mmCIF file of C-alpha atoms and ligand atoms in Angstrom:
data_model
loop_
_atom_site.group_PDB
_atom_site.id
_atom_site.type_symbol
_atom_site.label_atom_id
_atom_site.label_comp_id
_atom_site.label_asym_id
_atom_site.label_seq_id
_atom_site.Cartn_x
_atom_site.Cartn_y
_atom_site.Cartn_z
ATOM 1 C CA UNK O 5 -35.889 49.311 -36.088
ATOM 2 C CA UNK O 6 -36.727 48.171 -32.264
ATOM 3 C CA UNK O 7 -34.278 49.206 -29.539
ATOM 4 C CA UNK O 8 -33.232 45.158 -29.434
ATOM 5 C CA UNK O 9 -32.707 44.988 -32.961
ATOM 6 C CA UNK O 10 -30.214 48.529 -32.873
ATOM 7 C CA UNK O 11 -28.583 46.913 -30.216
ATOM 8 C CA UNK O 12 -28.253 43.774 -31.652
ATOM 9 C CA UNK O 13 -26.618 45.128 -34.994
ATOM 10 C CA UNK O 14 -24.298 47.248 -32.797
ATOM 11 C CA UNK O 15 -22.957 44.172 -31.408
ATOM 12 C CA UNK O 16 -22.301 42.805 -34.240
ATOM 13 C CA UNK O 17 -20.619 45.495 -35.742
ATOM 14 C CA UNK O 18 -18.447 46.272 -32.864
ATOM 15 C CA UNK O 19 -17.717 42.548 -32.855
ATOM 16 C CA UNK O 20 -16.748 42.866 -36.833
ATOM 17 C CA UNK O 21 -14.705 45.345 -36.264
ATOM 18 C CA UNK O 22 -12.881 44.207 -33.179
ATOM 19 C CA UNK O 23 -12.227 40.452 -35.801
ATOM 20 C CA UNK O 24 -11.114 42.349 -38.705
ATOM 21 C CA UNK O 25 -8.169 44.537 -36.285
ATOM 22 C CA UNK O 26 -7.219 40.958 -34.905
ATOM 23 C CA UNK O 27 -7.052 39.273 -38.460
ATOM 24 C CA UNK O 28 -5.277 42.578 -40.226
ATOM 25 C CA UNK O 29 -8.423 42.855 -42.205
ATOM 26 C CA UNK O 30 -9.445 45.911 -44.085
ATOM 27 C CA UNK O 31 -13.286 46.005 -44.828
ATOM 28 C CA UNK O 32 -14.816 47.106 -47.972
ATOM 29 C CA UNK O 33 -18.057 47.313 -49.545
ATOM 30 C CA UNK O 34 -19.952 47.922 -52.771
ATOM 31 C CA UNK O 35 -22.688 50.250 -53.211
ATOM 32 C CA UNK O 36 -25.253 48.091 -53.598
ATOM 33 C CA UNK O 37 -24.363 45.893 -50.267
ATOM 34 C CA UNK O 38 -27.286 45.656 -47.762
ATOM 35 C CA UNK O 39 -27.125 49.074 -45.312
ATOM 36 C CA UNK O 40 -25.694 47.299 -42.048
ATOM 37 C CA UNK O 41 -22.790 45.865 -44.103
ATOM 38 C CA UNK O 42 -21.853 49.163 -45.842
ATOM 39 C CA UNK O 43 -22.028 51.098 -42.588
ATOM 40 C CA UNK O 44 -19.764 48.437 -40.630
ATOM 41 C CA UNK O 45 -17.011 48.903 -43.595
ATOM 42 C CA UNK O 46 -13.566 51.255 -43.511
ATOM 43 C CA UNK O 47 -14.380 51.854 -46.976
ATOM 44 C CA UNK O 48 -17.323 51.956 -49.349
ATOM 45 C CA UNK O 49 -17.531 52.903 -53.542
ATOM 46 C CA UNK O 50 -18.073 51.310 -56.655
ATOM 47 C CA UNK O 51 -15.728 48.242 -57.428
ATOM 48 C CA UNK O 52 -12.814 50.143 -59.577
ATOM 49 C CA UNK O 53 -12.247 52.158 -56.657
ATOM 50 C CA UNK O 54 -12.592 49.564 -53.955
ATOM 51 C CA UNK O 55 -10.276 47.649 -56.104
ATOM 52 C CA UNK O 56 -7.580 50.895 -55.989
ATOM 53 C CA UNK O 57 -8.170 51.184 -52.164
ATOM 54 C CA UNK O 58 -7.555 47.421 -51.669
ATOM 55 C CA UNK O 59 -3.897 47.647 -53.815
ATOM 56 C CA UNK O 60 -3.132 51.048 -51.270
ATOM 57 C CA UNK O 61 -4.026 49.341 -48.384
ATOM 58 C CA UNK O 62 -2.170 48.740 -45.283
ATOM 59 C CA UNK O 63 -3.462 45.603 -44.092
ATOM 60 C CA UNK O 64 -2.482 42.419 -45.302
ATOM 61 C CA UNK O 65 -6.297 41.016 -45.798
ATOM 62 C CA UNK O 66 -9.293 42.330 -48.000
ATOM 63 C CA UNK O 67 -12.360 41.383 -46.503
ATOM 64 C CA UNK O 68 -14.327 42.392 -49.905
ATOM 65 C CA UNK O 69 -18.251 42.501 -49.826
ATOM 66 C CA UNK O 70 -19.073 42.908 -53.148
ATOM 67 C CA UNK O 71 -19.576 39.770 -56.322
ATOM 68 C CA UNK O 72 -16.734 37.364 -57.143
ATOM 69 C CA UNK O 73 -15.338 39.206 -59.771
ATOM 70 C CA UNK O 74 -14.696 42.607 -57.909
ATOM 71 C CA UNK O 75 -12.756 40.461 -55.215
ATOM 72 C CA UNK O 76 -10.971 38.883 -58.234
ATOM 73 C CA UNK O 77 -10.034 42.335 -59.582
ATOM 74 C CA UNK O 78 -8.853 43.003 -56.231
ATOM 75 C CA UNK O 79 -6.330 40.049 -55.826
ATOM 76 C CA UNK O 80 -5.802 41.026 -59.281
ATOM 77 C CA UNK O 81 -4.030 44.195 -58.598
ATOM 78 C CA UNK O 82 -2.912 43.301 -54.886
ATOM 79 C CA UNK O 83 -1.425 39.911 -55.562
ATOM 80 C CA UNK O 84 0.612 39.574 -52.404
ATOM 81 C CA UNK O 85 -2.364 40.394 -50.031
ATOM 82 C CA UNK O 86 -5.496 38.075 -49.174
ATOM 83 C CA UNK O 87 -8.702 38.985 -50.736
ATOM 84 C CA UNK O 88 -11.564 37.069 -48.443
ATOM 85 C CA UNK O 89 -15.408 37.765 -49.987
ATOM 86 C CA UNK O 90 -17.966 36.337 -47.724
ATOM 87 C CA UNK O 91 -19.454 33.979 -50.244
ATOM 88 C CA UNK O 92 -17.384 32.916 -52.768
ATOM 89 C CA UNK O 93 -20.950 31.873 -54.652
ATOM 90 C CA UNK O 94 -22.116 35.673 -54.798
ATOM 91 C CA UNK O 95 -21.644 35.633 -58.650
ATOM 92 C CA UNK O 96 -22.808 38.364 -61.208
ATOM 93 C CA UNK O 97 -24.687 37.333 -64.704
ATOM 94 C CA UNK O 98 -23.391 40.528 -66.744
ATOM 95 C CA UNK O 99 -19.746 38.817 -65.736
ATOM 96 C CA UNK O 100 -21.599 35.744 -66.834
ATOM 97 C CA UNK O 101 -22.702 36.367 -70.069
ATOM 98 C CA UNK O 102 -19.312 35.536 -71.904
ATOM 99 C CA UNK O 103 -16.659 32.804 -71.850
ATOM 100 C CA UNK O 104 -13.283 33.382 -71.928
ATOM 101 C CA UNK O 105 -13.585 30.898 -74.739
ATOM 102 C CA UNK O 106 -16.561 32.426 -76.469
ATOM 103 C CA UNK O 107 -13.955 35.540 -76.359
ATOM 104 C CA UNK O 108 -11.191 33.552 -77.976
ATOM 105 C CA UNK O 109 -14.006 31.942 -80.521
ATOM 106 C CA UNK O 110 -15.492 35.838 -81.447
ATOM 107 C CA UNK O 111 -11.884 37.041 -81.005
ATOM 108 C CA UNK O 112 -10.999 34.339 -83.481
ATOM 109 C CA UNK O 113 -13.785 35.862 -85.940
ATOM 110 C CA UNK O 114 -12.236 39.336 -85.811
ATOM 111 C CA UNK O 115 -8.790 38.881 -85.787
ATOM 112 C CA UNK O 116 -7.654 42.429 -86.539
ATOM 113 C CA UNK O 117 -9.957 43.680 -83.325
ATOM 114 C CA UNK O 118 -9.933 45.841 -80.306
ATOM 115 C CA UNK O 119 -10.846 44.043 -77.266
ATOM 116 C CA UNK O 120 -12.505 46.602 -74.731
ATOM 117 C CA UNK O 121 -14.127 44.586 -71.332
ATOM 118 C CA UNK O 122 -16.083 46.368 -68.765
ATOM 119 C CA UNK O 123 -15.334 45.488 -65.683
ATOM 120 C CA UNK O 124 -18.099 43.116 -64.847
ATOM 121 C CA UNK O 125 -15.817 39.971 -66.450
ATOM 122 C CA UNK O 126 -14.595 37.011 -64.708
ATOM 123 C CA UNK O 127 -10.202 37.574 -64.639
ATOM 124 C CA UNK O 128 -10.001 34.731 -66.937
ATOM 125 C CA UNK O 129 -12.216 37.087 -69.866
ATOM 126 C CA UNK O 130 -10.068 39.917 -68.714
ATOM 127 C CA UNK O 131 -7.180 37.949 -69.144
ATOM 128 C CA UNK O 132 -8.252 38.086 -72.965
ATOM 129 C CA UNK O 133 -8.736 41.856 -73.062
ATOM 130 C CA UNK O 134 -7.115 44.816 -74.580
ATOM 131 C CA UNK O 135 -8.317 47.328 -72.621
ATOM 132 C CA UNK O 136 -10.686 47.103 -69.792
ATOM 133 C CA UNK O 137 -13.264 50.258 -69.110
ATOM 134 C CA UNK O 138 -15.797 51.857 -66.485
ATOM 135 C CA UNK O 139 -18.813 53.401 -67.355
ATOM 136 C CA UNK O 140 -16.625 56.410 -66.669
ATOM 137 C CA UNK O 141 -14.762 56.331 -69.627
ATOM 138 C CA UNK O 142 -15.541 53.847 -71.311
ATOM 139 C CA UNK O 143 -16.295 56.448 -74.189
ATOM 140 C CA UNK O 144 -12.644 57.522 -73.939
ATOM 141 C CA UNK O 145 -11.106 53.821 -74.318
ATOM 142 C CA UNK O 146 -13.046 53.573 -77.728
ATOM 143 C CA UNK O 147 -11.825 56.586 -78.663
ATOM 144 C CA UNK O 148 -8.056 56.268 -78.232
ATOM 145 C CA UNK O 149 -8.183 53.223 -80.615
ATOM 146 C CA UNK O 150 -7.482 54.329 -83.953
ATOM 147 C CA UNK O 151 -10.599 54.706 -86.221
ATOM 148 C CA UNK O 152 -10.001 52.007 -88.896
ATOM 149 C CA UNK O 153 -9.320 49.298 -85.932
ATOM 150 C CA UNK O 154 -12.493 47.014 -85.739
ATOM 151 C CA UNK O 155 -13.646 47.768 -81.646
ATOM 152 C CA UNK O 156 -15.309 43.995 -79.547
ATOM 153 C CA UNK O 157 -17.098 45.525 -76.716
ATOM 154 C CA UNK O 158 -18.387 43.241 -74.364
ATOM 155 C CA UNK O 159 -20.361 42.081 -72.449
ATOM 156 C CA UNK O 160 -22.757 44.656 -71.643
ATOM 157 C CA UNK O 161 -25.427 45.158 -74.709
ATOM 158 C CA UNK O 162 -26.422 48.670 -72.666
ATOM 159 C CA UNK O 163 -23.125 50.350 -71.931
ATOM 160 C CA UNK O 164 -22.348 48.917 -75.666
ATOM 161 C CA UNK O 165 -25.191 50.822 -77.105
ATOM 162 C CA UNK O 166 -24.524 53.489 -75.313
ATOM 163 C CA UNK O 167 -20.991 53.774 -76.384
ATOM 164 C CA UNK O 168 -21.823 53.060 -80.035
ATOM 165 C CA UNK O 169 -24.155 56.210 -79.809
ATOM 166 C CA UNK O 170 -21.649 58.632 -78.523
ATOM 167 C CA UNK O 171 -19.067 57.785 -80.958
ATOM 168 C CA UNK O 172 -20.915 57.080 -83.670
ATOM 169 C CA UNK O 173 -18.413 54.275 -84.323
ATOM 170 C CA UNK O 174 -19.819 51.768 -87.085
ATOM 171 C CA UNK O 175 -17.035 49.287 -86.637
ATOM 172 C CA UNK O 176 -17.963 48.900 -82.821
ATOM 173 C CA UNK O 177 -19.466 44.847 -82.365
ATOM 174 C CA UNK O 178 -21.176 44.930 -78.695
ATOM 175 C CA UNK O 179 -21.817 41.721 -77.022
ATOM 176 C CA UNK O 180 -25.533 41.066 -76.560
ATOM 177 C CA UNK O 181 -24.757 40.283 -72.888
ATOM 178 C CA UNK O 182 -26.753 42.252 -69.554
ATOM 179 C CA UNK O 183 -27.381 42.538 -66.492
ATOM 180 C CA UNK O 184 -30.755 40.792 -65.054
ATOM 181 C CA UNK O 185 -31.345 43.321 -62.490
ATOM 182 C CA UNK O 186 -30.335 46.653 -65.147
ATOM 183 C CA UNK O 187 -32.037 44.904 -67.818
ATOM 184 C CA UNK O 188 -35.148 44.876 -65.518
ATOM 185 C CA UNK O 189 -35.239 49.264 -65.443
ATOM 186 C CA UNK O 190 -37.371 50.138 -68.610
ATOM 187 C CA UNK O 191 -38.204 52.916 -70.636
ATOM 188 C CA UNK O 192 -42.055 52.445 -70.232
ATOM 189 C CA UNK O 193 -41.658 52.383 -66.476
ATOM 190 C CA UNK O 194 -39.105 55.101 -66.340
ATOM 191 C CA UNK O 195 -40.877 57.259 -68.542
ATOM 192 C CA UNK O 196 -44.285 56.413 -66.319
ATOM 193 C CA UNK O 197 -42.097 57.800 -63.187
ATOM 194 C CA UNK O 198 -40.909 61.068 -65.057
ATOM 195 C CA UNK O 199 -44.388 62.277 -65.467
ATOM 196 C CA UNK O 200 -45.517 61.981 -62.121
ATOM 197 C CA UNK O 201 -42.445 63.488 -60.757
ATOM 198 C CA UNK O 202 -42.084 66.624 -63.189
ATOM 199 C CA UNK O 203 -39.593 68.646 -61.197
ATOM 200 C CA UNK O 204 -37.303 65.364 -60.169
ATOM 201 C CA UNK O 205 -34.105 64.928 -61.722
ATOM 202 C CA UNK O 206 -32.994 61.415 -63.297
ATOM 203 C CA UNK O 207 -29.662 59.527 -62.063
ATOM 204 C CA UNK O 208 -29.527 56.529 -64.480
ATOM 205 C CA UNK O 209 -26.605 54.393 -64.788
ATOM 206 C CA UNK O 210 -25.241 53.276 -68.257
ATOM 207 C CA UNK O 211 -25.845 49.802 -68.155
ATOM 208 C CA UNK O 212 -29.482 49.881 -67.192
ATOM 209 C CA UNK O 213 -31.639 48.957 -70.324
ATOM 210 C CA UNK O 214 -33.563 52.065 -69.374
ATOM 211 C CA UNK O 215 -30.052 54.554 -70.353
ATOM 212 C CA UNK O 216 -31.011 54.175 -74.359
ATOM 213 C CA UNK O 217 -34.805 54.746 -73.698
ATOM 214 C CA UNK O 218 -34.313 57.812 -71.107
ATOM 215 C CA UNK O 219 -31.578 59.649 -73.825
ATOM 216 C CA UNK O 220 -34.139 58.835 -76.824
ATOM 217 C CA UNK O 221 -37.058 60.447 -74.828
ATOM 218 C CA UNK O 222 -34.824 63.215 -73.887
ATOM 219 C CA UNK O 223 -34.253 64.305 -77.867
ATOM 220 C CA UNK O 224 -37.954 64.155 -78.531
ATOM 221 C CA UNK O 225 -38.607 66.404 -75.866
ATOM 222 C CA UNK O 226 -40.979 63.706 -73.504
ATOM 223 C CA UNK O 227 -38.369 64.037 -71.010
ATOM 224 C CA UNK O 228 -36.191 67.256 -70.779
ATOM 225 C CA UNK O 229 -32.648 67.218 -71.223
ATOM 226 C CA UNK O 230 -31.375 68.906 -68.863
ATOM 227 C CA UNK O 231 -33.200 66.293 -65.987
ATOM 228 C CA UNK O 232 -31.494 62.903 -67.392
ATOM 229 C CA UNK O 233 -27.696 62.879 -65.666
ATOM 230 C CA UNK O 234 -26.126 59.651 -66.916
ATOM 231 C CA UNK O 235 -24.013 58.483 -64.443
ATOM 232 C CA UNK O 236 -21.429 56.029 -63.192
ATOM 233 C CA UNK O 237 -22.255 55.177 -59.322
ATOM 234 C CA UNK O 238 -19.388 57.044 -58.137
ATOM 235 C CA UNK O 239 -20.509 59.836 -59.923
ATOM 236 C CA UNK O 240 -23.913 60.000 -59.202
ATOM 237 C CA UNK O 241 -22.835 60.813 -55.368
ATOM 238 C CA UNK O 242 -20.819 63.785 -56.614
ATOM 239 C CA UNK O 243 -24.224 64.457 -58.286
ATOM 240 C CA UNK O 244 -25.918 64.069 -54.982
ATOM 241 C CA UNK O 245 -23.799 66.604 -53.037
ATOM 242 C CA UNK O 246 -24.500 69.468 -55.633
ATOM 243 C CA UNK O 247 -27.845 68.791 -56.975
ATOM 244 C CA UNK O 248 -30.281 72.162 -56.640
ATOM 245 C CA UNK O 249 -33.438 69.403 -57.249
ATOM 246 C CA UNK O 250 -35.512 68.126 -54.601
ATOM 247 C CA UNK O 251 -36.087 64.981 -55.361
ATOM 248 C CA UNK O 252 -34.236 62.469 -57.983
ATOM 249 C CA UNK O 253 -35.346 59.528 -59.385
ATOM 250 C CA UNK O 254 -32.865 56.574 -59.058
ATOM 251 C CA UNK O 255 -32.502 53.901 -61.655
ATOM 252 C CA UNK O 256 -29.903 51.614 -60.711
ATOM 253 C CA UNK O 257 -29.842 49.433 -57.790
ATOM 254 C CA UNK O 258 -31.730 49.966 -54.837
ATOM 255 C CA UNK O 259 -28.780 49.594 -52.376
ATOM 256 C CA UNK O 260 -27.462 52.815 -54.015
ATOM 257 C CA UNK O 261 -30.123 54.820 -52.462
ATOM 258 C CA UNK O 262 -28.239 54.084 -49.310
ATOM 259 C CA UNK O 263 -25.023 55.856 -49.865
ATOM 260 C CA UNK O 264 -27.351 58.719 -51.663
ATOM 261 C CA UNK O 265 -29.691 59.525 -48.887
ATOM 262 C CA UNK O 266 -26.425 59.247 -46.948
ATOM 263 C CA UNK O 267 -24.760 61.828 -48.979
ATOM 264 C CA UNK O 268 -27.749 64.241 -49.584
ATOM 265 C CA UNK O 269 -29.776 63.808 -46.856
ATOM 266 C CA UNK O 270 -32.130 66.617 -47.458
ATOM 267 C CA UNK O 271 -32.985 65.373 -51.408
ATOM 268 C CA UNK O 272 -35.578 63.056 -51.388
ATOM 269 C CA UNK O 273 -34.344 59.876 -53.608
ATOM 270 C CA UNK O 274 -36.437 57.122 -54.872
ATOM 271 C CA UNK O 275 -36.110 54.417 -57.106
ATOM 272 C CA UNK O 276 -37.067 54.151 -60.894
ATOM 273 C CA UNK O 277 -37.712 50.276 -60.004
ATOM 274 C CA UNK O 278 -37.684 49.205 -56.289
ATOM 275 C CA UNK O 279 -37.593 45.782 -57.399
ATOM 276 C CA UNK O 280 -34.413 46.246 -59.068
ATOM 277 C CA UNK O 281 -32.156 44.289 -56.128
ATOM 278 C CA UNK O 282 -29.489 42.125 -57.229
ATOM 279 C CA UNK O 283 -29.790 39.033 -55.524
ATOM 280 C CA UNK O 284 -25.960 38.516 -55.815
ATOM 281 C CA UNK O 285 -24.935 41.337 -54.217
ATOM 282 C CA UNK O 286 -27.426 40.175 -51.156
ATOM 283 C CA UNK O 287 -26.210 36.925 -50.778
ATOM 284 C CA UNK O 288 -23.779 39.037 -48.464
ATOM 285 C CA UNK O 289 -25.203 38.753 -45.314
ATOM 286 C CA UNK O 290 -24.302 40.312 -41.527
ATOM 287 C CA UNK O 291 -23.663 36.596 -40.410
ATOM 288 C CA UNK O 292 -21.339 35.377 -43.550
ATOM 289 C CA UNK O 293 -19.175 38.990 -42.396
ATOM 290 C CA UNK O 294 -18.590 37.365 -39.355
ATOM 291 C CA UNK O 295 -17.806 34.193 -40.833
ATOM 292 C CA UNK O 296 -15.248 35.237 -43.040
ATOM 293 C CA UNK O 297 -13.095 37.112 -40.294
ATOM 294 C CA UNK O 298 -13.590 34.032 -37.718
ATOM 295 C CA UNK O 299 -12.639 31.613 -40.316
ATOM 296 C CA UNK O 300 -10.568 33.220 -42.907
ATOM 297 C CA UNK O 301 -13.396 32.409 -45.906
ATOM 298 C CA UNK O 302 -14.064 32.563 -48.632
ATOM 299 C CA UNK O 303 -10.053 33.438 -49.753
ATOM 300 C CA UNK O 304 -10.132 34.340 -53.401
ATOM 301 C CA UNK O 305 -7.467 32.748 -55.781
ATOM 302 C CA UNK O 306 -6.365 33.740 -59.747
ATOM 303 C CA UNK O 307 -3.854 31.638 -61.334
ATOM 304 C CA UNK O 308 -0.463 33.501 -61.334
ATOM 305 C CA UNK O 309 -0.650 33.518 -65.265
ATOM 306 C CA UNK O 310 -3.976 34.534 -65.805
ATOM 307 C CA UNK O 311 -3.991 37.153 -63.254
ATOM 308 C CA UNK O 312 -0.641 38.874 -64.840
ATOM 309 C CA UNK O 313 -2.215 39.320 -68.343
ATOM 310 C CA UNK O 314 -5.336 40.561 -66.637
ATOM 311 C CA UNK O 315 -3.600 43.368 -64.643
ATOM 312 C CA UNK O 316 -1.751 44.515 -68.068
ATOM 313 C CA UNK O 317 -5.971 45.344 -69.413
ATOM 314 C CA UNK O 318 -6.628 46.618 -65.836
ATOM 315 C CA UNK O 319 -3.567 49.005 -66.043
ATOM 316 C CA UNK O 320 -4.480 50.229 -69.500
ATOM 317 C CA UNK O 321 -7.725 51.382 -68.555
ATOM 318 C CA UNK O 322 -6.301 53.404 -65.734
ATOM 319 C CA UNK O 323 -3.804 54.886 -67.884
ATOM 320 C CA UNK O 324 -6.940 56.409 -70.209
ATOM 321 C CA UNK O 325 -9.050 58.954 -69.142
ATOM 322 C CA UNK O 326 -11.031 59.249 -65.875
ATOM 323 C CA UNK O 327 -10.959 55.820 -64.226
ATOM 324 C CA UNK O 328 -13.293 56.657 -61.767
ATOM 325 C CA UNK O 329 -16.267 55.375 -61.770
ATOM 326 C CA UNK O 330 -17.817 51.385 -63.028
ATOM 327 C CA UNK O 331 -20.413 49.637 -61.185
HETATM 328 S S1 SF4 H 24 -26.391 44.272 -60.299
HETATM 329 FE FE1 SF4 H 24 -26.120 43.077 -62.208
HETATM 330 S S2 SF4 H 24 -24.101 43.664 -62.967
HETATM 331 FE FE2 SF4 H 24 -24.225 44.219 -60.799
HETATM 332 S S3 SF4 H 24 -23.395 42.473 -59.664
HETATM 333 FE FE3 SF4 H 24 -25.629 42.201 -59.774
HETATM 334 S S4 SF4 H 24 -25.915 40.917 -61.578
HETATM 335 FE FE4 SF4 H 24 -23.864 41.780 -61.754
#
């Protein structure tokens, strides 16, 4: 970066900072938010915990860089505050991939069933839900439900899979729903980047297609064990800070490596797939920051209805297990 272009992204941060103490704004940011935007913010994390910092917050406004339906999650659970997101048209296809009526038509199919979301679902699908998850524990939600109870897991085919696996639960149905930028991390190229990297460790996140590859190559012994971590992105930074490897191969998305070079800046990490950006999550830009605190947009809204029988699945997945963790 030139000494006009530092100073010129100092500016602008001091001048997003100075907007957000005169507009009561508190500033948070996902993960996988470009590198200027998740420096300028009070907070950063993954979108369950971004959503929990929003609800504790002492401002009245949420200025929330991140997709539509982590700001909806926050207005969710802070109902009395305003949630602003830069770009109300930064959507997410995982959240995408189902209908709140192709949940009532599948629901409708399986009327005995489980509903278990992630939390990549639009609040009107979550307003359907049982029990929302993370990639935390999303192992422990399927596992409180009693055995004989048919289990719809949706939407992400991955994280499904991956559950499915772990449990060994038969009467789990997974929604054949993903991610385009997860879905884009594959075995081939993972297992390509293991071999010429023998002594890095792996940090793969459950929803990426390559999770069900990298644990199959693991059991026949292509890939060892004890190098695969799989990992929600919250807890691959706790991974980060007490790693012993040298280097660590990423696969998620690449504004992760951010917050990971960030926390362990003497481990070298690199990306499984450095075209893995989600073009959602980018649509975020410096300039649309500013816009939001000068003009108080986008503001987030969730029908009063909808947005109480979502909170009751939100609530139930914090009462189970770790809820740490999701995207
Ligand atoms: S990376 Fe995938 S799951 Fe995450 S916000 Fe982008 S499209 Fe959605």
């Amino acid at each position: 970066m030139t000494i006009t272009e530092v100073r010129a992204v100092t500016g602008w941060a001091d001048e997003v900072r100075r907007l957000a103490r005169e507009r009561d704004a508190v500033i948070l940011a996902h993960n996988y938010q470009l590198p200027e935007i998740q420096d300028v913010a009070h907070h950063t994390g993954d979108s369950l915990a971004l959503s929990r910092i929003a609800a504790a917050a002492e401002q009245s406004t949420i200025v929330f860089c991140g997709v539509h339906f982590m700001a909806e999650t926050a207005k969710i659970l802070s109902p009395d505050k305003t949630v602003l997101i830069p770009d109300a048209a930064a959507g997410c296809s995982l959240a995408d991939s189902i209908t709140a009526e192709q949940l009532r038509e599948w629901k409708a199919e399986h009327p005995d069933a489980v509903v278990v979301s992630y939390v990549n679902t639009t609040a009107e699908v979550k307003a359907e839900t049982d029990v929302c998850c993370t990639s935390s524990n999303a192992v422990e939600v399927v596992e409180s439900i009693p055995a004989d109870r048919e289990v719809l897991f949706l939407p992400d085919q991955f994280l499904g899979a991956h559950v499915r696996r772990v449990t060994g639960r038969e009467n789990l149905h997974v929604w054949a729903g993903e991610c385009h930028v997860h879905a884009g991390i594959n075995g081939p190229e993972l297992t390509a980047r293991a071999a010429e990297d023998p002594d890095a460790e792996l940090f793969i996140h459950p929803e990426c297609g390559c999770a069900t590859s990298a644990l199959y190559l693991a059991g026949a012994g292509a890939v060892e064990s004890e190098r695969v971590r799989i990992l929600s992105t919250g807890g691959m930074l706790d991974a980060a800070r007490s790693t012993s490897a040298r280097s660590v191969l990423v696969a998620t998305e690449v504004g992760m490596l951010h917050q990971l070079r960030r926390a362990a800046p003497e481990v070298d990490f690199r990306a499984v797939n450095d075209r893995a950006s989600c073009r959602y999550m980018k649509m975020i830009t410096p300039e649309k920051v500013l816009r939001a605190l000068r003009e108080g947009r986008d503001e987030v809204h969730v029908d009063p209805a909808i947005a109480e029988r979502a909170r009751a699945s939100v609530q139930r997945m914090v009462e189970i297990g770790r809820p740490g963790g999701g995207e």
